[in-house]
N, CA, C and O atoms as a DFTB+ gen file, in Angstrom:
692 C
 N C O
     1  1       0.813      -1.214       0.000
     2  2       0.000       0.000       0.000
     3  2       0.844       1.260       0.000
     4  3       2.000       1.237       0.421
     5  1       0.280       2.342      -0.463
     6  2       0.983       3.620      -0.514
     7  2       0.935       4.304       0.839
     8  3      -0.139       4.474       1.416
     9  1       2.064       4.688       1.331
    10  2       2.099       5.435       2.590
    11  2       2.340       6.904       2.328
    12  3       3.013       7.287       1.371
    13  1       1.771       7.722       3.208
    14  2       2.072       9.139       3.225
    15  2       2.859       9.372       4.510
    16  3       2.618       8.699       5.513
    17  1       3.796      10.317       4.491
    18  2       4.667      10.550       5.640
    19  2       4.647      12.013       6.044
    20  3       4.271      12.878       5.253
    21  1       5.053      12.288       7.280
    22  2       5.516      13.633       7.622
    23  2       6.582      13.506       8.690
    24  3       6.665      12.491       9.381
    25  1       7.403      14.546       8.822
    26  2       8.492      14.526       9.799
    27  2       8.231      15.575      10.864
    28  3       7.835      16.700      10.559
    29  1       8.454      15.199      12.117
    30  2       8.208      16.149      13.186
    31  2       8.997      15.827      14.438
    32  3       9.715      14.830      14.513
    33  1       8.842      16.699      15.414
    34  2       9.435      16.494      16.731
    35  2       8.284      16.133      17.658
    36  3       7.340      16.907      17.821
    37  1       8.364      14.968      18.257
    38  2       7.297      14.514      19.143
    39  2       7.501      15.019      20.562
    40  3       8.499      15.677      20.857
    41  1       6.554      14.709      21.439
    42  2       6.663      15.087      22.844
    43  2       6.831      13.832      23.689
    44  3       6.390      12.754      23.289
    45  1       7.470      13.962      24.866
    46  2       7.546      12.826      25.800
    47  2       6.131      12.388      26.199
    48  3       5.206      13.198      26.134
    49  1       5.939      11.120      26.613
    50  2       4.613      10.568      26.879
    51  2       3.709      11.429      27.772
    52  3       2.541      11.646      27.450
    53  1       4.251      11.916      28.888
    54  2       3.425      12.687      29.822
    55  2       2.896      13.965      29.162
    56  3       1.709      14.276      29.259
    57  1       3.777      14.689      28.500
    58  2       3.407      15.939      27.832
    59  2       2.481      15.653      26.647
    60  3       1.545      16.407      26.378
    61  1       2.757      14.561      25.953
    62  2       1.939      14.193      24.808
    63  2       0.499      13.949      25.245
    64  3      -0.445      14.366      24.574
    65  1       0.346      13.273      26.372
    66  2      -0.984      12.976      26.909
    67  2      -1.705      14.269      27.281
    68  3      -2.888      14.438      26.985
    69  1      -0.981      15.178      27.931
    70  2      -1.557      16.450      28.346
    71  2      -2.036      17.271      27.144
    72  3      -3.160      17.773      27.135
    73  1      -1.176      17.400      26.137
    74  2      -1.535      18.223      24.976
    75  2      -2.604      17.554      24.106
    76  3      -3.397      18.247      23.469
    77  1      -2.635      16.214      24.070
    78  2      -3.724      15.516      23.369
    79  2      -5.051      15.832      24.043
    80  3      -6.055      16.078      23.374
    81  1      -5.048      15.825      25.356
    82  2      -6.259      16.116      26.114
    83  2      -6.756      17.525      25.847
    84  3      -7.953      17.757      25.671
    85  1      -5.817      18.462      25.820
    86  2      -6.149      19.867      25.570
    87  2      -6.739      20.023      24.162
    88  3      -7.743      20.707      23.961
    89  1      -6.092      19.374      23.205
    90  2      -6.541      19.438      21.819
    91  2      -7.949      18.853      21.687
    92  3      -8.798      19.388      20.975
    93  1      -8.172      17.741      22.393
    94  2      -9.474      17.081      22.339
    95  2     -10.554      17.971      22.948
    96  3     -11.688      18.004      22.471
    97  1     -10.189      18.686      24.000
    98  2     -11.131      19.579      24.661
    99  2     -11.661      20.630      23.696
   100  3     -12.844      20.970      23.722
   101  1     -10.774      21.142      22.842
   102  2     -11.182      22.184      21.901
   103  2     -11.704      21.633      20.574
   104  3     -12.241      22.375      19.752
   105  1     -11.542      20.348      20.380
   106  2     -11.911      19.781      19.077
   107  2     -12.654      18.470      19.322
   108  3     -12.286      17.425      18.787
   109  1     -13.712      18.543      20.145
   110  2     -14.362      17.312      20.573
   111  2     -15.047      16.547      19.435
   112  3     -15.137      15.320      19.476
   113  1     -15.530      17.273      18.421
   114  2     -16.219      16.601      17.317
   115  2     -15.256      15.764      16.486
   116  3     -15.591      14.676      16.019
   117  1     -14.061      16.295      16.317
   118  2     -13.129      15.633      15.407
   119  2     -12.267      14.651      16.159
   120  3     -11.984      14.833      17.344
   121  1     -11.847      13.600      15.460
   122  2     -10.886      12.710      16.096
   123  2      -9.507      13.329      15.905
   124  3      -9.279      14.083      14.958
   125  1      -8.610      13.009      16.794
   126  2      -7.248      13.534      16.640
   127  2      -6.562      12.738      15.535
   128  3      -6.483      11.510      15.586
   129  1      -6.075      13.458      14.546
   130  2      -5.477      12.732      13.433
   131  2      -3.987      12.494      13.621
   132  3      -3.377      11.733      12.871
   133  1      -3.392      13.151      14.633
   134  2      -1.971      12.896      14.885
   135  2      -1.650      13.207      16.337
   136  3      -2.329      14.022      16.963
   137  1      -0.607      12.556      16.886
   138  2      -0.150      12.914      18.230
   139  2       0.425      14.329      18.213
   140  3       0.827      14.808      17.153
   141  1       0.476      15.016      19.374
   142  2       1.045      16.374      19.411
   143  2       2.495      16.363      18.913
   144  3       3.262      15.454      19.229
   145  1       2.855      17.376      18.137
   146  2       4.188      17.416      17.533
   147  2       4.457      18.816      16.996
   148  3       3.555      19.646      16.879
   149  1       5.723      19.050      16.675
   150  2       6.124      20.240      15.913
   151  2       6.498      19.720      14.527
   152  3       7.432      18.929      14.394
   153  1       5.784      20.156      13.504
   154  2       6.051      19.652      12.156
   155  2       7.367      20.216      11.622
   156  3       7.633      21.412      11.745
   157  1       8.182      19.352      11.032
   158  2       9.374      19.806      10.313
   159  2       9.141      19.729       8.803
   160  3       9.550      20.621       8.059
   161  1       8.487      18.668       8.363
   162  2       8.123      18.523       6.952
   163  2       6.671      18.087       6.864
   164  3       6.299      17.039       7.392
   165  1       5.844      18.895       6.195
   166  2       4.418      18.564       6.074
   167  2       4.238      17.277       5.261
   168  3       5.195      16.794       4.656
   169  1       3.022      16.720       5.243
   170  2       2.801      15.425       4.589
   171  2       3.351      15.344       3.160
   172  3       3.231      16.281       2.372
   173  1       3.951      14.205       2.860
   174  2       4.528      13.982       1.532
   175  2       4.469      12.493       1.195
   176  3       4.323      11.640       2.070
   177  1       4.588      12.211      -0.101
   178  2       4.730      10.829      -0.563
   179  2       6.207      10.624      -0.852
   180  3       6.907      11.581      -1.184
   181  1       6.696       9.386      -0.732
   182  2       8.104       9.155      -1.037
   183  2       8.224       7.921      -1.914
   184  3       7.597       6.896      -1.647
   185  1       9.036       8.025      -2.966
   186  2       9.092       6.924      -3.933
   187  2       9.603       5.602      -3.340
   188  3       9.242       4.530      -3.827
   189  1      10.439       5.670      -2.296
   190  2      11.062       4.446      -1.801
   191  2      11.289       4.541      -0.296
   192  3      12.161       5.273       0.172
   193  1      10.479       3.779       0.459
   194  2      10.540       3.874       1.923
   195  2      11.916       3.541       2.481
   196  3      12.406       4.221       3.382
   197  1      12.539       2.497       1.946
   198  2      13.841       2.083       2.460
   199  2      14.905       3.166       2.255
   200  3      15.724       3.428       3.136
   201  1      14.871       3.780       1.082
   202  2      15.820       4.860       0.790
   203  2      15.610       6.026       1.756
   204  3      16.568       6.613       2.259
   205  1      14.353       6.343       2.001
   206  2      14.029       7.434       2.929
   207  2      14.582       7.134       4.316
   208  3      15.196       7.996       4.945
   209  1      14.365       5.915       4.791
   210  2      14.833       5.515       6.125
   211  2      16.347       5.611       6.212
   212  3      16.885       6.142       7.183
   213  1      17.034       5.097       5.198
   214  2      18.504       5.136       5.219
   215  2      19.033       6.563       5.194
   216  3      19.999       6.884       5.887
   217  1      18.400       7.420       4.394
   218  2      18.835       8.818       4.328
   219  2      18.601       9.522       5.651
   220  3      19.430      10.321       6.086
   221  1      17.474       9.230       6.297
   222  2      17.191       9.848       7.594
   223  2      18.174       9.378       8.667
   224  3      18.558      10.154       9.541
   225  1      18.581       8.105       8.602
   226  2      19.575       7.586       9.549
   227  2      20.883       8.361       9.434
   228  3      21.459       8.797      10.431
   229  1      21.331       8.520       8.206
   230  2      22.582       9.242       7.968
   231  2      22.451      10.694       8.423
   232  3      23.327      11.223       9.108
   233  1      21.351      11.325       8.034
   234  2      21.119      12.729       8.395
   235  2      21.107      12.922       9.911
   236  3      21.785      13.811      10.426
   237  1      20.340      12.093      10.630
   238  2      20.174      12.305      12.076
   239  2      21.460      12.033      12.860
   240  3      21.674      12.594      13.934
   241  1      22.310      11.167      12.311
   242  2      23.546      10.822      13.021
   243  2      24.522      11.998      13.087
   244  3      25.502      11.954      13.830
   245  1      24.250      13.054      12.306
   246  2      25.143      14.214      12.333
   247  2      24.532      15.395      13.100
   248  3      25.158      16.445      13.238
   249  1      23.300      15.207      13.596
   250  2      22.620      16.298      14.323
   251  2      22.961      16.256      15.797
   252  3      23.186      15.183      16.358
   253  1      23.000      17.416      16.426
   254  2      23.260      17.469      17.868
   255  2      21.973      17.721      18.647
   256  3      21.058      18.400      18.180
   257  1      21.934      17.151      19.846
   258  2      20.803      17.338      20.752
   259  2      20.726      18.798      21.194
   260  3      21.758      19.414      21.462
   261  1      19.519      19.358      21.275
   262  2      19.375      20.712      21.816
   263  2      18.083      20.829      22.605
   264  3      17.226      19.947      22.551
   265  1      17.954      21.920      23.335
   266  2      16.762      22.104      24.155
   267  2      15.886      23.205      23.585
   268  3      16.378      24.199      23.049
   269  1      14.584      23.011      23.708
   270  2      13.615      24.008      23.262
   271  2      12.709      24.348      24.428
   272  3      12.391      23.485      25.247
   273  1      12.294      25.599      24.505
   274  2      11.257      25.967      25.449
   275  2      10.113      26.572      24.653
   276  3      10.332      27.429      23.797
   277  1       8.903      26.130      24.931
   278  2       7.723      26.701      24.281
   279  2       6.820      27.283      25.351
   280  3       6.349      26.569      26.237
   281  1       6.579      28.594      25.262
   282  2       5.682      29.204      26.241
   283  2       4.819      30.320      25.654
   284  3       3.782      30.668      26.218
   285  1       5.248      30.879      24.522
   286  2       4.463      31.962      23.908
   287  2       3.287      31.392      23.130
   288  3       3.427      30.403      22.410
   289  1       2.114      32.030      23.282
   290  2       0.928      31.560      22.573
   291  2       0.702      32.404      21.320
   292  3       0.744      33.633      21.372
   293  1       0.464      31.740      20.212
   294  2       0.186      32.458      18.968
   295  2      -1.051      31.896      18.299
   296  3      -1.611      30.902      18.761
   297  1      -1.485      32.529      17.204
   298  2      -2.624      31.986      16.462
   299  2      -2.531      32.309      14.973
   300  3      -1.930      33.305      14.571
   301  1      -3.141      31.444      14.169
   302  2      -3.285      31.649      12.733
   303  2      -4.758      31.853      12.443
   304  3      -5.617      31.325      13.150
   305  1      -5.048      32.617      11.406
   306  2      -6.420      32.651      10.893
   307  2      -6.416      32.059       9.502
   308  3      -5.659      32.495       8.635
   309  1      -7.262      31.066       9.289
   310  2      -7.472      30.544       7.939
   311  2      -8.795      31.138       7.443
   312  3      -9.387      31.983       8.115
   313  1      -9.253      30.700       6.278
   314  2     -10.507      31.267       5.752
   315  2     -11.666      31.055       6.707
   316  3     -12.409      31.989       7.011
   317  1     -11.821      29.818       7.182
   318  2     -13.001      29.504       7.997
   319  2     -12.685      29.318       9.466
   320  3     -13.543      29.532      10.322
   321  1     -11.457      28.920       9.763
   322  2     -11.132      28.530      11.125
   323  2      -9.870      29.210      11.620
   324  3      -9.121      29.819      10.857
   325  1      -9.659      29.087      12.929
   326  2      -8.418      29.562      13.521
   327  2      -7.682      28.421      14.193
   328  3      -8.262      27.376      14.489
   329  1      -6.400      28.633      14.431
   330  2      -5.555      27.666      15.121
   331  2      -4.800      28.400      16.221
   332  3      -4.299      29.502      16.000
   333  1      -4.716      27.800      17.397
   334  2      -3.937      28.378      18.499
   335  2      -2.779      27.426      18.782
   336  3      -2.954      26.207      18.792
   337  1      -1.598      27.989      19.011
   338  2      -0.409      27.149      19.147
   339  2       0.607      27.777      20.085
   340  3       0.501      28.945      20.460
   341  1       1.600      26.964      20.457
   342  2       2.744      27.470      21.219
   343  2       3.900      27.695      20.253
   344  3       4.111      26.930      19.312
   345  1       4.639      28.769      20.515
   346  2       5.770      29.137      19.667
   347  2       7.072      28.816      20.416
   348  3       7.229      29.198      21.576
   349  1       7.988      28.126      19.765
   350  2       9.275      27.839      20.407
   351  2      10.109      29.107      20.580
   352  3      10.072      30.009      19.744
   353  1      10.869      29.159      21.691
   354  2      11.706      30.334      21.957
   355  2      12.815      30.475      20.934
   356  3      13.277      31.583      20.665
   357  1      13.247      29.355      20.361
   358  2      14.354      29.426      19.416
   359  2      13.922      28.834      18.082
   360  3      14.144      27.654      17.811
   361  1      13.303      29.668      17.254
   362  2      12.847      29.188      15.947
   363  2      14.033      28.894      15.038
   364  3      13.955      28.053      14.143
   365  1      15.145      29.609      15.286
   366  2      16.320      29.474      14.426
   367  2      16.785      28.023      14.343
   368  3      17.045      27.516      13.252
   369  1      16.891      27.350      15.499
   370  2      17.393      25.974      15.517
   371  2      16.481      25.056      14.715
   372  3      16.946      24.152      14.021
   373  1      15.176      25.298      14.818
   374  2      14.230      24.468      14.079
   375  2      14.284      24.775      12.586
   376  3      14.130      23.883      11.752
   377  1      14.504      26.050      12.259
   378  2      14.616      26.409      10.847
   379  2      15.862      25.784      10.225
   380  3      15.837      25.355       9.072
   381  1      16.948      25.732      10.990
   382  2      18.171      25.085      10.499
   383  2      17.937      23.596      10.289
   384  3      18.385      23.014       9.301
   385  1      17.229      22.993      11.234
   386  2      16.921      21.572      11.148
   387  2      16.104      21.297       9.880
   388  3      16.398      20.373       9.121
   389  1      15.089      22.111       9.672
   390  2      14.199      21.944       8.526
   391  2      14.955      22.115       7.211
   392  3      14.782      21.330       6.279
   393  1      15.803      23.158       7.144
   394  2      16.491      23.376       5.867
   395  2      17.589      22.331       5.639
   396  3      17.899      22.006       4.494
   397  1      18.178      21.804       6.719
   398  2      19.182      20.753       6.512
   399  2      18.519      19.476       5.986
   400  3      19.139      18.720       5.238
   401  1      17.262      19.234       6.374
   402  2      16.529      18.092       5.799
   403  2      16.332      18.291       4.301
   404  3      16.533      17.373       3.506
   405  1      15.936      19.503       3.933
   406  2      15.710      19.825       2.525
   407  2      16.975      19.594       1.708
   408  3      16.921      19.036       0.612
   409  1      18.119      20.028       2.247
   410  2      19.366      19.924       1.488
   411  2      19.932      18.509       1.494
   412  3      20.664      18.134       0.578
   413  1      19.602      17.718       2.516
   414  2      20.194      16.379       2.616
   415  2      19.391      15.303       1.906
   416  3      19.946      14.292       1.475
   417  1      18.074      15.516       1.782
   418  2      17.221      14.442       1.289
   419  2      16.335      14.936       0.144
   420  3      15.479      15.800       0.331
   421  1      16.561      14.369      -1.046
   422  2      15.757      14.765      -2.200
   423  2      14.306      14.330      -2.019
   424  3      14.019      13.421      -1.241
   425  1      13.413      14.967      -2.724
   426  2      11.984      14.651      -2.760
   427  2      11.200      15.058      -1.512
   428  3      10.004      14.779      -1.425
   429  1      11.840      15.704      -0.555
   430  2      11.063      16.203       0.582
   431  2      10.429      17.523       0.171
   432  3      10.993      18.254      -0.642
   433  1       9.243      17.840       0.733
   434  2       8.628      19.114       0.350
   435  2       9.504      20.284       0.780
   436  3      10.060      20.290       1.878
   437  1       9.617      21.272      -0.100
   438  2      10.353      22.487       0.253
   439  2       9.356      23.478       0.798
   440  3       8.276      23.663       0.237
   441  1       9.720      24.113       1.893
   442  2       8.762      24.994       2.540
   443  2       9.415      26.334       2.813
   444  3      10.132      26.500       3.799
   445  1       9.160      27.291       1.930
   446  2       9.834      28.585       2.066
   447  2       9.285      29.375       3.248
   448  3       9.960      30.257       3.780
   449  1       8.035      29.049       3.666
   450  2       7.449      29.817       4.762
   451  2       7.296      28.957       6.008
   452  3       6.257      28.989       6.668
   453  1       8.332      28.190       6.328
   454  2       8.300      27.298       7.490
   455  2       8.136      28.097       8.780
   456  3       8.915      29.007       9.065
   457  1       7.119      27.746       9.548
   458  2       6.838      28.468      10.793
   459  2       6.625      27.449      11.909
   460  3       5.523      26.927      12.081
   461  1       7.705      27.166      12.680
   462  2       7.605      26.101      13.676
   463  2       6.620      26.440      14.805
   464  3       6.659      27.539      15.359
   465  1       5.745      25.495      15.135
   466  2       4.773      25.706      16.211
   467  2       4.215      24.368      16.681
   468  3       4.298      23.360      15.981
   469  1       3.652      24.383      17.867
   470  2       2.989      23.208      18.430
   471  2       1.503      23.538      18.549
   472  3       1.107      24.353      19.383
   473  1       0.682      22.902      17.710
   474  2      -0.754      23.195      17.709
   475  2      -1.407      22.732      19.007
   476  3      -1.185      21.611      19.463
   477  1      -2.207      23.603      19.589
   478  2      -2.953      23.255      20.801
   479  2      -4.423      23.086      20.469
   480  3      -5.065      22.149      20.944
   481  1      -4.959      23.984      19.660
   482  2      -6.370      23.921      19.297
   483  2      -6.494      24.283      17.837
   484  3      -6.002      25.328      17.410
   485  1      -7.154      23.425      17.056
   486  2      -7.352      23.825      15.666
   487  2      -8.814      23.712      15.270
   488  3      -9.637      23.164      16.003
   489  1      -9.118      24.244      14.090
   490  2     -10.491      24.326      13.605
   491  2     -11.402      25.049      14.609
   492  3     -12.525      24.618      14.870
   493  1     -10.900      26.140      15.156
   494  2     -11.670      26.978      16.073
   495  2     -12.439      27.999      15.243
   496  3     -11.863      28.649      14.371
   497  1     -13.742      28.145      15.509
   498  2     -14.512      29.171      14.806
   499  2     -13.845      30.519      15.006
   500  3     -13.406      30.846      16.109
   501  1     -13.771      31.307      13.929
   502  2     -13.049      32.581      14.003
   503  2     -13.593      33.502      15.092
   504  3     -12.829      34.231      15.724
   505  1     -14.917      33.475      15.319
   506  2     -15.460      34.362      16.360
   507  2     -15.089      33.905      17.775
   508  3     -15.187      34.686      18.721
   509  1     -14.665      32.646      17.923
   510  2     -14.241      32.146      19.239
   511  2     -12.733      32.242      19.438
   512  3     -12.229      31.997      20.534
   513  1     -12.018      32.599      18.376
   514  2     -10.554      32.552      18.432
   515  2      -9.958      33.392      19.571
   516  3      -9.120      32.882      20.315
   517  1     -10.364      34.674      19.735
   518  2      -9.782      35.488      20.814
   519  2     -10.027      34.877      22.203
   520  3      -9.148      34.893      23.065
   521  1     -11.227      34.345      22.397
   522  2     -11.589      33.745      23.683
   523  2     -10.720      32.518      23.967
   524  3     -10.167      32.376      25.057
   525  1     -10.608      31.638      22.973
   526  2      -9.816      30.418      23.137
   527  2      -8.347      30.770      23.378
   528  3      -7.673      30.161      24.209
   529  1      -7.873      31.763      22.631
   530  2      -6.482      32.170      22.782
   531  2      -6.210      32.679      24.198
   532  3      -5.180      32.352      24.789
   533  1      -7.122      33.472      24.739
   534  2      -6.864      33.996      26.098
   535  2      -7.047      32.907      27.158
   536  3      -6.375      32.933      28.189
   537  1      -7.942      31.957      26.919
   538  2      -8.051      30.808      27.833
   539  2      -6.725      30.059      27.900
   540  3      -6.239      29.710      28.976
   541  1      -6.159      29.824      26.730
   542  2      -4.915      29.057      26.676
   543  2      -3.768      29.865      27.285
   544  3      -2.910      29.312      27.971
   545  1      -3.759      31.176      27.030
   546  2      -2.738      32.029      27.656
   547  2      -2.814      31.942      29.174
   548  3      -1.791      31.931      29.859
   549  1      -4.039      31.879      29.693
   550  2      -4.211      31.888      31.151
   551  2      -3.701      30.598      31.803
   552  3      -3.563      30.542      33.025
   553  1      -3.424      29.575      31.015
   554  2      -2.868      28.336      31.569
   555  2      -1.373      28.465      31.858
   556  3      -0.789      27.611      32.523
   557  1      -0.754      29.540      31.353
   558  2       0.687      29.746      31.531
   559  2       1.507      28.497      31.226
   560  3       2.334      28.071      32.033
   561  1       1.272      27.925      30.071
   562  2       1.968      26.700      29.706
   563  2       3.448      26.987      29.488
   564  3       3.819      28.011      28.915
   565  1       4.277      26.075      29.952
   566  2       5.695      26.163      29.635
   567  2       6.198      24.753      29.392
   568  3       6.233      23.921      30.299
   569  1       6.579      24.503      28.169
   570  2       7.018      23.166      27.796
   571  2       8.510      23.197      27.506
   572  3       8.974      23.944      26.644
   573  1       9.261      22.365      28.246
   574  2      10.697      22.237      27.999
   575  2      10.921      20.932      27.258
   576  3      10.544      19.863      27.738
   577  1      11.528      21.022      26.099
   578  2      11.740      19.830      25.280
   579  2      13.207      19.583      25.044
   580  3      13.958      20.490      24.684
   581  1      13.611      18.339      25.253
   582  2      14.941      17.905      24.869
   583  2      14.793      17.346      23.456
   584  3      14.227      16.268      23.271
   585  1      15.294      18.067      22.470
   586  2      15.142      17.584      21.094
   587  2      16.322      16.678      20.762
   588  3      17.419      17.144      20.452
   589  1      16.067      15.359      20.835
   590  2      17.152      14.401      20.627
   591  2      16.842      13.422      19.501
   592  3      17.597      12.483      19.245
   593  1      15.715      13.661      18.834
   594  2      15.372      12.782      17.707
   595  2      14.291      13.430      16.856
   596  3      13.646      14.400      17.255
   597  1      14.117      12.864      15.675
   598  2      13.044      13.280      14.791
   599  2      12.167      12.055      14.553
   600  3      12.661      10.931      14.463
   601  1      10.864      12.288      14.454
   602  2       9.923      11.189      14.262
   603  2       9.428      11.182      12.818
   604  3       9.037      12.217      12.279
   605  1       9.449      10.008      12.204
   606  2       8.818       9.824      10.904
   607  2       7.424       9.245      11.175
   608  3       7.279       8.115      11.640
   609  1       6.411      10.051      10.869
   610  2       5.029       9.592      11.029
   611  2       4.552       9.068       9.684
   612  3       4.990       9.542       8.635
   613  1       3.658       8.094       9.715
   614  2       3.107       7.641       8.429
   615  2       1.658       7.205       8.597
   616  3       1.194       6.913       9.699
   617  1       0.957       7.171       7.461
   618  2      -0.415       6.680       7.460
   619  2      -0.762       6.149       6.088
   620  3      -0.133       6.497       5.089
   621  1      -1.772       5.304       6.057
   622  2      -2.306       4.825       4.790
   623  2      -3.617       5.542       4.539
   624  3      -4.416       5.726       5.458
   625  1      -3.838       5.942       3.319
   626  2      -5.008       6.724       2.892
   627  2      -5.416       7.764       3.934
   628  3      -4.613       8.645       4.240
   629  1      -6.636       7.703       4.496
   630  2      -7.072       8.783       5.377
   631  2      -7.029       8.392       6.858
   632  3      -7.625       9.074       7.692
   633  1      -6.338       7.316       7.188
   634  2      -6.317       6.889       8.591
   635  2      -5.459       7.849       9.424
   636  3      -4.689       8.626       8.860
   637  1      -5.579       7.806      10.778
   638  2      -4.772       8.725      11.606
   639  2      -3.269       8.458      11.448
   640  3      -2.847       7.353      11.107
   641  1      -2.483       9.502      11.705
   642  2      -1.021       9.381      11.635
   643  2      -0.510       8.574      12.823
   644  3      -1.004       8.714      13.942
   645  1       0.476       7.736      12.568
   646  2       1.141       6.983      13.635
   647  2       2.632       7.275      13.597
   648  3       3.217       7.391      12.520
   649  1       3.265       7.396      14.792
   650  2       4.738       7.454      14.778
   651  2       5.222       6.128      14.208
   652  3       4.812       5.062      14.668
   653  1       6.089       6.195      13.216
   654  2       6.548       4.980      12.547
   655  2       7.978       4.652      12.955
   656  3       8.257       3.536      13.393
   657  1       8.890       5.617      12.815
   658  2      10.280       5.378      13.217
   659  2      10.866       6.613      13.878
   660  3      10.449       7.738      13.603
   661  1      11.844       6.389      14.757
   662  2      12.535       7.480      15.460
   663  2      13.982       7.511      14.994
   664  3      14.640       6.476      14.887
   665  1      14.463       8.710      14.720
   666  2      15.862       8.863      14.278
   667  2      16.599       9.711      15.298
   668  3      16.410      10.924      15.384
   669  1      17.450       9.033      16.074
   670  2      18.131       9.701      17.177
   671  2      19.279      10.572      16.697
   672  3      19.979      10.242      15.740
   673  1      19.456      11.699      17.391
   674  2      20.575      12.597      17.102
   675  2      21.822      12.098      17.801
   676  3      21.766      11.302      18.738
   677  1      22.949      12.591      17.314
   678  2      24.212      12.349      17.972
   679  2      24.137      13.052      19.330
   680  3      23.565      14.138      19.426
   681  1      24.692      12.468      20.352
   682  2      24.691      13.139      21.658
   683  2      25.434      14.465      21.591
   684  3      26.103      14.765      20.601
   685  1      25.312      15.244      22.639
   686  2      26.119      16.469      22.720
   687  2      27.591      16.117      22.685
   688  3      28.007      15.048      23.132
   689  1      28.360      17.028      22.151
   690  2      29.806      16.760      22.060
   691  2      30.438      16.876      23.430
   692  3      31.646      16.688      23.570
């Protein structure tokens, strides 16, 4: 079967559970289509799964572990809906990570407007967006992440995304 993939930074189990719960609270009608994550490469098809895995192994073995803190709340407006998310304190490191993937591995989507974020609530009615945003701000969330790997998520047709493989970074020097 044909798989679709995306690449992201996942959360540790405890934090993942917390943010899934929060997301579900704001999106009760919809099922969660993916575990909480920071996207590095949006969904894509890849001609050869084995080649992709091998390239990711090589790529990740040269990356160094770093820490991220997410505490600022931001939002997007789409045509019909809004999204509320946490913004990482150091977007630069994530942008470098994203562009190094682009340069190291052919056939990955190129994203000139990459904007790293962790979605908390999506498909929020636009008239509720300010209210939801201030509710989330009032939680004073602060997430500290040790970024030591990248997750390859995959799915078949329209089923939910599953973490498929983890690619560990080289330890700190």
